[in-house]
Short mmCIF file of C-alpha atoms and ligand atoms in Angstrom, two decimals:
data_model
loop_
_atom_site.label_atom_id
_atom_site.label_comp_id
_atom_site.label_asym_id
_atom_site.label_seq_id
_atom_site.Cartn_x
_atom_site.Cartn_y
_atom_site.Cartn_z
CA MET A 1 -77.92 50.75 6.68
CA SER A 2 -75.57 53.65 6.07
CA LEU A 3 -72.30 51.69 5.70
CA ASN A 4 -74.01 49.62 3.03
CA ARG A 5 -75.21 52.75 1.24
CA ALA A 6 -71.74 54.29 1.32
CA ILE A 7 -70.25 51.25 -0.37
CA HIS A 8 -73.12 50.43 -2.68
CA PRO A 9 -74.64 53.76 -3.68
CA MET A 10 -76.62 52.24 -6.57
CA ARG A 11 -77.78 48.98 -5.05
CA VAL A 12 -81.29 48.98 -3.62
CA PHE A 13 -82.71 45.89 -1.92
CA VAL A 14 -86.41 45.45 -1.48
CA ARG A 15 -87.05 42.02 0.04
CA ALA A 16 -85.41 39.09 1.80
CA LYS A 17 -86.70 35.66 2.72
CA GLY A 18 -84.92 32.51 3.87
CA ALA A 19 -81.53 32.29 2.16
CA TYR A 20 -82.27 34.93 -0.48
CA MET A 21 -82.67 38.64 -1.02
CA TRP A 22 -83.88 40.62 -4.01
CA ASP A 23 -82.91 44.00 -5.36
CA HIS A 24 -85.28 46.55 -6.86
CA THR A 25 -84.87 45.07 -10.36
CA GLY A 26 -86.12 41.70 -9.11
CA LYS A 27 -82.68 40.10 -9.23
CA ARG A 28 -82.27 37.34 -6.65
CA TYR A 29 -79.11 36.84 -4.58
CA ILE A 30 -78.12 33.89 -2.41
CA ASP A 31 -77.28 35.81 0.72
CA TYR A 32 -74.20 35.08 2.82
CA HIS A 33 -73.88 38.57 4.25
CA ALA A 34 -77.01 38.00 6.36
CA ALA A 35 -77.11 41.66 7.45
CA PHE A 36 -73.71 41.27 9.18
CA ALA A 37 -74.65 37.87 10.57
CA PRO A 38 -77.87 37.91 12.65
CA TYR A 39 -79.85 35.63 10.33
CA LEU A 40 -78.90 32.29 11.80
CA LEU A 41 -82.31 30.83 10.95
CA GLY A 42 -82.63 32.74 7.68
CA HIS A 43 -84.45 35.94 6.74
CA GLY A 44 -88.05 36.16 7.95
CA ASP A 45 -88.11 32.80 9.72
CA ASP A 46 -91.81 31.94 10.05
CA ASP A 47 -91.59 30.79 13.69
CA ILE A 48 -89.90 34.01 14.77
CA ASP A 49 -92.11 36.31 12.72
CA SER A 50 -95.26 34.54 13.98
CA ALA A 51 -94.13 35.04 17.58
CA VAL A 52 -93.74 38.77 16.91
CA ILE A 53 -97.10 39.04 15.12
CA GLU A 54 -98.82 37.16 17.96
CA SER A 55 -97.23 39.50 20.49
CA MET A 56 -98.61 42.48 18.52
CA GLN A 57 -102.02 40.87 18.28
CA ARG A 58 -102.07 40.29 22.05
CA GLY A 59 -101.48 44.03 22.46
CA GLU A 60 -98.12 43.67 24.13
CA SER A 61 -97.00 47.17 23.34
CA LEU A 62 -94.09 48.95 24.98
CA ILE A 63 -94.99 49.75 28.58
CA GLY A 64 -91.60 50.82 29.95
CA ALA A 65 -92.64 50.90 33.60
CA GLY A 66 -91.21 47.85 35.31
CA THR A 67 -90.58 44.42 33.92
CA THR A 68 -92.82 42.05 31.94
CA PRO A 69 -93.38 38.29 32.05
CA TRP A 70 -91.94 37.87 28.55
CA GLU A 71 -88.76 39.77 29.49
CA ARG A 72 -88.45 37.37 32.40
CA GLU A 73 -88.94 34.42 30.06
CA VAL A 74 -86.10 35.56 27.79
CA ALA A 75 -83.82 36.19 30.76
CA ASP A 76 -84.53 32.66 32.06
CA LEU A 77 -83.93 31.13 28.62
CA LEU A 78 -80.62 32.97 28.24
CA VAL A 79 -79.39 32.03 31.71
CA GLU A 80 -80.36 28.38 31.15
CA SER A 81 -78.66 28.28 27.74
CA VAL A 82 -75.35 30.09 28.17
CA PRO A 83 -72.97 28.63 30.74
CA TYR A 84 -71.46 31.77 32.26
CA LEU A 85 -74.59 33.93 32.41
CA GLU A 86 -76.05 34.24 35.90
CA GLN A 87 -78.01 37.44 35.31
CA VAL A 88 -78.84 39.47 32.21
CA GLN A 89 -80.06 42.89 31.10
CA LEU A 90 -81.55 43.55 27.68
CA THR A 91 -80.76 46.44 25.36
CA SER A 92 -81.69 47.28 21.79
CA SER A 93 -78.28 46.72 20.15
CA GLY A 94 -74.88 45.14 20.60
CA THR A 95 -73.21 48.55 20.92
CA GLU A 96 -75.44 49.47 23.85
CA ALA A 97 -74.73 46.13 25.51
CA VAL A 98 -70.99 46.76 25.19
CA ALA A 99 -71.37 50.31 26.57
CA PHE A 100 -73.15 49.02 29.68
CA ALA A 101 -70.75 46.12 30.16
CA LEU A 102 -67.86 48.61 30.17
CA ARG A 103 -69.73 50.78 32.64
CA ILE A 104 -70.24 47.82 34.95
CA ALA A 105 -66.56 46.90 34.67
CA ARG A 106 -65.46 50.45 35.51
CA ALA A 107 -67.86 50.66 38.45
CA ALA A 108 -66.81 47.28 39.84
CA THR A 109 -63.05 47.81 39.51
CA GLN A 110 -63.09 51.58 40.09
CA ARG A 111 -60.65 51.83 37.21
CA ASN A 112 -60.98 53.51 33.85
CA ASP A 113 -58.95 51.87 31.10
CA ILE A 114 -60.20 49.38 28.50
CA VAL A 115 -58.16 46.99 26.34
CA PHE A 116 -59.52 45.71 23.02
CA MET A 117 -58.16 43.88 20.01
CA GLN A 118 -56.68 45.29 16.83
CA GLY A 119 -59.03 44.12 14.08
CA GLY A 120 -61.87 43.47 16.51
CA TYR A 121 -65.11 45.45 16.49
CA ASN A 122 -67.10 46.05 19.65
CA GLY A 123 -69.60 48.57 18.35
CA TRP A 124 -69.36 52.18 17.27
CA MET A 125 -69.10 53.97 20.61
CA ASP A 126 -66.10 56.25 21.13
CA SER A 127 -64.41 54.29 23.91
CA VAL A 128 -63.77 51.24 21.69
CA ALA A 129 -64.00 52.60 18.12
CA PHE A 130 -60.32 52.28 17.25
CA ASN A 131 -58.01 50.10 15.15
CA LEU A 132 -60.49 48.11 13.11
CA MET A 133 -58.86 47.31 9.77
CA ASP A 134 -55.75 49.46 9.67
CA PRO A 135 -53.68 49.20 6.48
CA ALA A 136 -50.30 47.44 6.59
CA SER A 137 -48.58 50.80 6.05
CA ALA A 138 -49.92 52.01 9.43
CA LEU A 139 -48.61 48.90 11.18
CA GLU A 140 -45.09 48.84 9.76
CA SER A 141 -43.28 49.73 12.96
CA HIS A 142 -45.42 47.51 15.19
CA LYS A 143 -43.69 44.67 17.02
CA LYS A 144 -45.12 41.63 18.78
CA GLY A 145 -45.53 42.20 22.51
CA GLN A 146 -46.32 45.90 22.05
CA GLU A 147 -49.48 47.93 22.37
CA HIS A 148 -50.66 49.57 19.12
CA ALA A 149 -50.83 53.30 18.48
CA LEU A 150 -54.53 54.21 18.44
CA ARG A 151 -56.29 54.98 15.18
CA PRO A 152 -59.93 56.12 15.47
CA ILE A 153 -62.36 54.50 13.04
CA SER A 154 -64.43 57.63 12.62
CA ALA A 155 -64.14 61.38 12.41
CA GLY A 156 -65.86 63.33 15.14
CA MET A 157 -64.90 61.11 18.07
CA ASP A 158 -64.29 62.52 21.54
CA GLU A 159 -60.50 62.81 21.73
CA SER A 160 -60.46 62.27 25.49
CA THR A 161 -61.63 58.65 25.12
CA ALA A 162 -58.26 57.69 23.64
CA LYS A 163 -56.66 58.35 27.03
CA GLY A 164 -58.05 55.18 28.55
CA ALA A 165 -58.04 52.97 25.43
CA HIS A 166 -55.49 50.32 24.50
CA ALA A 167 -55.33 48.12 21.40
CA VAL A 168 -53.30 44.91 21.25
CA GLU A 169 -53.07 42.18 18.63
CA PHE A 170 -55.29 39.12 19.07
CA ASN A 171 -53.22 36.03 19.98
CA ASP A 172 -50.45 38.22 21.45
CA PRO A 173 -50.62 37.53 25.21
CA GLU A 174 -47.28 39.27 25.78
CA ALA A 175 -48.70 42.59 24.56
CA LEU A 176 -51.74 42.15 26.80
CA ALA A 177 -49.52 41.33 29.81
CA ASN A 178 -47.48 44.49 29.18
CA VAL A 179 -50.55 46.73 28.95
CA LEU A 180 -52.15 45.20 32.03
CA SER A 181 -49.02 45.58 34.14
CA GLN A 182 -48.51 49.22 33.17
CA ASN A 183 -52.08 50.55 33.40
CA GLN A 184 -55.14 50.49 35.63
CA VAL A 185 -57.33 48.42 33.34
CA ALA A 186 -61.01 47.94 34.16
CA ALA A 187 -61.70 45.41 31.42
CA VAL A 188 -60.32 43.47 28.51
CA ILE A 189 -62.98 43.06 25.84
CA LEU A 190 -62.58 40.71 22.90
CA GLU A 191 -64.50 38.60 20.44
CA PRO A 192 -63.37 35.08 21.35
CA ILE A 193 -63.00 34.50 17.60
CA LEU A 194 -62.22 37.70 15.66
CA GLN A 195 -65.15 37.63 13.28
CA ASN A 196 -65.13 41.14 11.98
CA VAL A 197 -62.04 40.35 9.94
CA GLY A 198 -63.11 36.91 8.78
CA ILE A 199 -62.57 34.00 11.14
CA VAL A 200 -59.41 34.50 13.21
CA LYS A 201 -59.37 31.73 15.78
CA PRO A 202 -57.70 31.87 19.18
CA GLN A 203 -54.44 29.91 19.29
CA PRO A 204 -54.56 26.94 21.70
CA GLY A 205 -54.28 28.29 25.25
CA TYR A 206 -54.68 31.95 24.27
CA LEU A 207 -58.11 32.56 25.81
CA GLU A 208 -57.05 30.71 28.97
CA GLU A 209 -54.01 32.96 29.18
CA VAL A 210 -56.16 36.09 28.71
CA ARG A 211 -58.35 34.83 31.55
CA SER A 212 -55.43 34.30 33.88
CA LEU A 213 -53.82 37.66 33.00
CA CYS A 214 -57.10 39.40 33.85
CA ASP A 215 -57.21 37.56 37.18
CA ARG A 216 -53.61 38.42 37.96
CA HIS A 217 -54.11 42.12 37.25
CA GLY A 218 -57.61 42.59 38.69
CA SER A 219 -59.27 43.38 35.35
CA LEU A 220 -62.61 41.97 34.20
CA LEU A 221 -62.76 39.79 31.11
CA ILE A 222 -65.64 40.59 28.74
CA PHE A 223 -66.41 38.26 25.85
CA ASP A 224 -68.06 40.10 22.99
CA GLU A 225 -70.25 37.31 21.63
CA VAL A 226 -72.38 39.60 19.49
CA LYS A 227 -71.24 37.63 16.43
CA THR A 228 -70.13 34.30 17.89
CA GLY A 229 -73.10 33.93 20.26
CA PHE A 230 -75.82 31.49 19.13
CA ARG A 231 -74.11 31.15 15.73
CA HIS A 232 -71.67 28.49 16.89
CA ALA A 233 -73.70 26.97 19.71
CA LEU A 234 -76.73 27.75 21.84
CA GLY A 235 -74.31 28.38 24.71
CA GLY A 236 -72.15 30.77 22.67
CA TYR A 237 -68.47 30.27 21.95
CA GLN A 238 -67.89 30.24 25.73
CA SER A 239 -69.61 26.86 25.82
CA ILE A 240 -67.11 25.59 23.23
CA CYS A 241 -63.87 27.12 24.55
CA LYS A 242 -64.91 26.63 28.20
CA VAL A 243 -63.19 29.82 29.30
CA SER A 244 -65.34 31.80 31.71
CA PRO A 245 -65.68 35.53 31.10
CA ASP A 246 -66.85 37.82 33.94
CA LEU A 247 -69.31 39.50 31.60
CA SER A 248 -70.51 38.74 28.07
CA VAL A 249 -72.47 40.63 25.48
CA PHE A 250 -74.72 39.17 22.81
CA GLY A 251 -76.91 40.53 20.00
CA LYS A 252 -77.47 39.64 16.34
CA ALA A 253 -78.45 35.93 16.19
CA ALA A 254 -80.01 36.09 19.67
CA ALA A 255 -83.20 37.45 18.09
CA ASN A 256 -82.60 36.35 14.47
CA GLY A 257 -82.51 39.86 13.05
CA TYR A 258 -84.69 41.76 15.48
CA PRO A 259 -82.83 44.53 17.34
CA LEU A 260 -81.67 43.10 20.65
CA GLY A 261 -78.57 43.28 22.81
CA VAL A 262 -77.79 41.32 25.97
CA ILE A 263 -75.34 42.05 28.78
CA GLY A 264 -74.88 39.20 31.19
CA GLY A 265 -72.47 37.53 33.51
CA ARG A 266 -71.62 36.94 37.09
CA THR A 267 -74.09 38.24 39.68
CA GLU A 268 -71.19 39.80 41.55
CA TYR A 269 -70.84 42.26 38.65
CA MET A 270 -74.35 42.39 37.18
CA SER A 271 -75.66 43.42 40.62
CA TYR A 272 -74.01 46.82 40.13
CA VAL A 273 -77.16 47.83 38.24
CA CYS A 274 -78.97 47.82 41.58
CA HIS A 275 -76.06 48.55 43.91
CA PRO A 276 -77.30 49.77 47.32
CA ASP A 277 -74.85 52.68 47.19
CA PRO A 278 -76.26 55.11 44.57
CA SER A 279 -72.78 56.44 43.85
CA ARG A 280 -71.71 52.96 42.69
CA ARG A 281 -74.92 52.04 40.92
CA VAL A 282 -74.73 51.55 37.14
CA LEU A 283 -77.45 53.05 35.01
CA VAL A 284 -78.71 50.74 32.26
CA ALA A 285 -81.26 52.78 30.36
CA GLY A 286 -82.96 52.91 26.99
CA THR A 287 -86.59 53.63 26.06
CA TYR A 288 -86.77 50.56 23.83
CA ASN A 289 -84.84 48.10 26.02
CA ALA A 290 -86.72 44.82 26.25
CA HIS A 291 -89.30 45.97 23.72
CA PRO A 292 -92.03 43.28 23.68
CA PHE A 293 -91.69 42.58 19.94
CA THR A 294 -87.92 42.06 20.06
CA VAL A 295 -88.28 40.10 23.25
CA ALA A 296 -90.90 37.88 21.54
CA ALA A 297 -88.40 37.34 18.70
CA ALA A 298 -85.61 36.50 21.13
CA ALA A 299 -87.77 34.09 23.13
CA ALA A 300 -88.88 32.32 19.94
CA THR A 301 -85.30 32.15 18.62
CA VAL A 302 -83.72 30.80 21.78
CA ARG A 303 -86.63 28.36 22.28
CA LYS A 304 -86.27 27.08 18.72
CA LEU A 305 -82.51 26.68 19.17
CA LYS A 306 -83.11 24.81 22.44
CA GLU A 307 -85.78 22.52 21.01
CA ARG A 308 -84.23 21.84 17.59
CA GLY A 309 -80.62 22.78 18.25
CA LYS A 310 -79.20 19.38 17.39
CA GLU A 311 -80.82 19.37 13.96
CA ILE A 312 -80.13 23.08 13.31
CA TYR A 313 -76.44 23.09 14.25
CA ALA A 314 -75.84 19.79 12.43
CA HIS A 315 -77.42 21.24 9.26
CA LEU A 316 -75.33 24.43 9.56
CA ASP A 317 -72.15 22.45 10.09
CA ARG A 318 -72.87 20.13 7.16
CA LEU A 319 -73.45 23.05 4.80
CA GLY A 320 -70.42 24.88 6.19
CA GLU A 321 -68.25 21.86 5.48
CA ARG A 322 -69.67 21.50 1.96
CA MET A 323 -68.89 25.17 1.30
CA GLN A 324 -65.38 24.99 2.74
CA LYS A 325 -64.46 21.84 0.81
CA GLY A 326 -65.98 23.17 -2.42
CA LEU A 327 -64.25 26.56 -2.21
CA THR A 328 -60.92 24.98 -1.30
CA ARG A 329 -61.17 22.69 -4.34
CA LEU A 330 -62.16 25.53 -6.71
CA PHE A 331 -59.38 27.86 -5.56
CA ALA A 332 -56.80 25.05 -5.70
CA ALA A 333 -57.82 24.28 -9.29
CA GLN A 334 -57.21 27.92 -10.21
CA ASP A 335 -53.90 27.89 -8.34
CA TYR A 336 -54.79 30.91 -6.22
CA PRO A 337 -52.93 31.31 -2.92
CA THR A 338 -56.02 31.26 -0.69
CA THR A 339 -57.03 29.74 2.63
CA VAL A 340 -60.65 28.96 3.45
CA ILE A 341 -61.37 29.16 7.18
CA ARG A 342 -64.59 28.09 8.83
CA GLN A 343 -66.17 27.85 12.23
CA GLY A 344 -69.48 26.01 11.85
CA SER A 345 -71.65 28.10 9.54
CA ALA A 346 -69.28 31.11 9.39
CA PHE A 347 -66.60 31.11 6.72
CA VAL A 348 -64.15 33.31 4.89
CA VAL A 349 -61.66 33.07 2.03
CA TYR A 350 -58.35 34.76 2.84
CA PHE A 351 -56.31 35.63 -0.21
CA MET A 352 -53.11 34.44 1.46
CA GLU A 353 -51.35 31.10 1.78
CA TYR A 354 -51.97 30.25 5.41
CA GLU A 355 -54.44 30.73 8.25
CA PRO A 356 -53.85 34.14 9.86
CA THR A 357 -53.61 34.55 13.63
CA CYS A 358 -54.22 38.29 13.88
CA TRP A 359 -55.15 41.36 11.85
CA MET A 360 -51.52 42.39 11.29
CA ASP A 361 -50.95 39.08 9.57
CA ILE A 362 -53.96 39.75 7.33
CA ALA A 363 -53.09 43.39 6.62
CA ARG A 364 -49.60 42.40 5.53
CA ASN A 365 -50.37 39.25 3.54
CA ASN A 366 -53.99 39.16 2.36
CA ASP A 367 -54.58 40.41 -1.19
CA ALA A 368 -57.45 42.73 -0.31
CA GLU A 369 -57.86 44.08 -3.83
CA LEU A 370 -58.29 40.61 -5.31
CA ASP A 371 -60.72 39.71 -2.52
CA VAL A 372 -62.94 42.71 -3.28
CA ARG A 373 -62.87 41.98 -7.04
CA TYR A 374 -63.87 38.38 -6.26
CA ARG A 375 -66.75 39.55 -4.08
CA ASN A 376 -68.03 41.93 -6.72
CA LEU A 377 -67.89 39.21 -9.40
CA LEU A 378 -69.99 37.01 -7.12
CA ILE A 379 -72.49 39.81 -6.50
CA GLU A 380 -72.87 40.40 -10.25
CA ARG A 381 -73.68 36.68 -10.59
CA GLY A 382 -76.23 36.55 -7.76
CA VAL A 383 -74.20 35.51 -4.70
CA PHE A 384 -74.04 38.21 -2.07
CA HIS A 385 -70.98 38.69 0.12
CA PHE A 386 -70.35 42.11 1.59
CA PRO A 387 -67.85 43.75 -0.82
CA VAL A 388 -65.22 44.58 1.79
CA THR A 389 -62.18 42.36 2.27
CA THR A 390 -62.35 39.58 4.90
CA LYS A 391 -66.03 40.12 5.75
CA GLN A 392 -67.40 36.84 7.07
CA GLY A 393 -69.85 34.67 5.13
CA SER A 394 -72.78 33.38 7.20
CA ILE A 395 -74.79 30.31 6.22
CA SER A 396 -78.29 30.07 7.68
CA PHE A 397 -80.61 27.20 8.57
CA ALA A 398 -82.69 28.25 5.55
CA HIS A 399 -79.84 27.51 3.11
CA THR A 400 -79.89 24.10 1.43
CA SER A 401 -77.28 21.84 -0.15
CA SER A 402 -78.48 23.04 -3.56
CA ASP A 403 -77.88 26.67 -2.54
CA ILE A 404 -74.30 25.73 -1.68
CA ASP A 405 -73.89 23.83 -4.96
CA GLU A 406 -75.34 26.74 -6.95
CA THR A 407 -72.96 29.08 -5.07
CA LEU A 408 -69.98 26.86 -5.92
CA SER A 409 -70.92 26.72 -9.59
CA ILE A 410 -71.27 30.55 -9.69
CA THR A 411 -67.93 30.81 -7.86
CA GLN A 412 -66.25 28.67 -10.52
CA ASP A 413 -67.51 31.06 -13.17
CA ALA A 414 -66.43 34.11 -11.13
CA LEU A 415 -62.94 32.65 -10.66
CA GLN A 416 -62.53 32.17 -14.40
CA GLU A 417 -63.45 35.83 -14.88
CA LEU A 418 -61.07 36.83 -12.06
CA ARG A 419 -58.23 35.16 -14.00
CA ARG A 420 -58.94 37.23 -17.13
C1 LIG B 501 -68.53 41.66 17.68
C2 LIG B 501 -69.47 42.81 17.63
N1 LIG B 501 -69.71 43.51 18.75
C3 LIG B 501 -70.58 44.55 18.78
C4 LIG B 501 -71.25 44.94 17.65
C5 LIG B 501 -72.22 46.08 17.69
O1 LIG B 501 -73.52 45.58 17.56
P1 LIG B 501 -74.69 46.49 16.97
O2 LIG B 501 -74.39 46.72 15.52
O3 LIG B 501 -75.94 45.68 17.22
O4 LIG B 501 -74.68 47.77 17.75
C6 LIG B 501 -71.03 44.24 16.45
C7 LIG B 501 -71.71 44.63 15.20
O5 LIG B 501 -71.34 44.28 14.10
C8 LIG B 501 -70.12 43.15 16.44
O6 LIG B 501 -69.87 42.43 15.34
#
């Protein structure tokens, strides 16, 4: 993918299976990047790939003229599995799912503005592509309780989108309350754990407060579970935090690496896609939406997580704990000011002394340069973490205790080199 190429112009990967990937020289890496997290079951999981191959062999090619029984099956599986999904629509990516969720929110509230989180990522589309990992220098004058100035994450964006966009810090309910009371906000969209800048967890009561602020101000709450969904539980993070969003979006682990996005939520809002008044109806389109092969992958993934979820999530948690304990011990022995944070199988090492609560905290206190050097030393030694500061590590069901132990022993060596 292009971001990868921009950062790694000379690195060429040719194969991935289970917990590993190989570059063009044949060098093997234990993979924790997992293609930005979809590989919950590991690369090329045999059950998922077989389901796709069988779908091809049955001749289930793209028809695109009405629905299909297998699309129905996935919709039923998703609604049964995730607590606050009453209806769903399928897309081909997380970004598309977010775009349609925002459309539904605007149609339902007849308002325009969108609030998102500084340090969060909700896809590349112009209406939310702001304030991802701004440097501390850009945040100097920012104060708690305030909205951020907007900083686009790309050149070439439509300038007019900034008019209805608002960025606030995660875990800063006062800032959200101020924005909601001063603007006509259609929706607040957030990852319930900020996972594009590591693992930034909601403070106790924060998500509940976001929910009640949305209710008070007539805005919809959208959980972006593209990264948290299925990784932390079959029912998504919403099944853990028990806060009910109006709409949610999923992707990534929902089809274990096949390109799928899901928009779902309360019927009251999802029904806008077939609203009787054409002027209020929301168009959800896309030639490849609900493509039979991705749908086969999603059905097989969700079915496997339903049938073997206990074993799968217990394995992921056990390995996550082994990794967290091991890394904490290794960094402590080297006397580095680091904090290892984990949620189940997702983990990150912050190069700062305490657990951050928002991006501003990270931008000001995390030693990004040291983090990137650390990541590159690991890559040289055959452990792959994306070489950008705070990017989350993702353990898969295919990883074993010996992979974690090998990783820890390589880490020890990398830390000695980091000292030099
Ligand atoms: C939380 C979150 N939302 C949305 C997206 C966009 O998903 P996609 O890359 O499938 O368009 C991503 C992708 O990284 C993401 O992490």
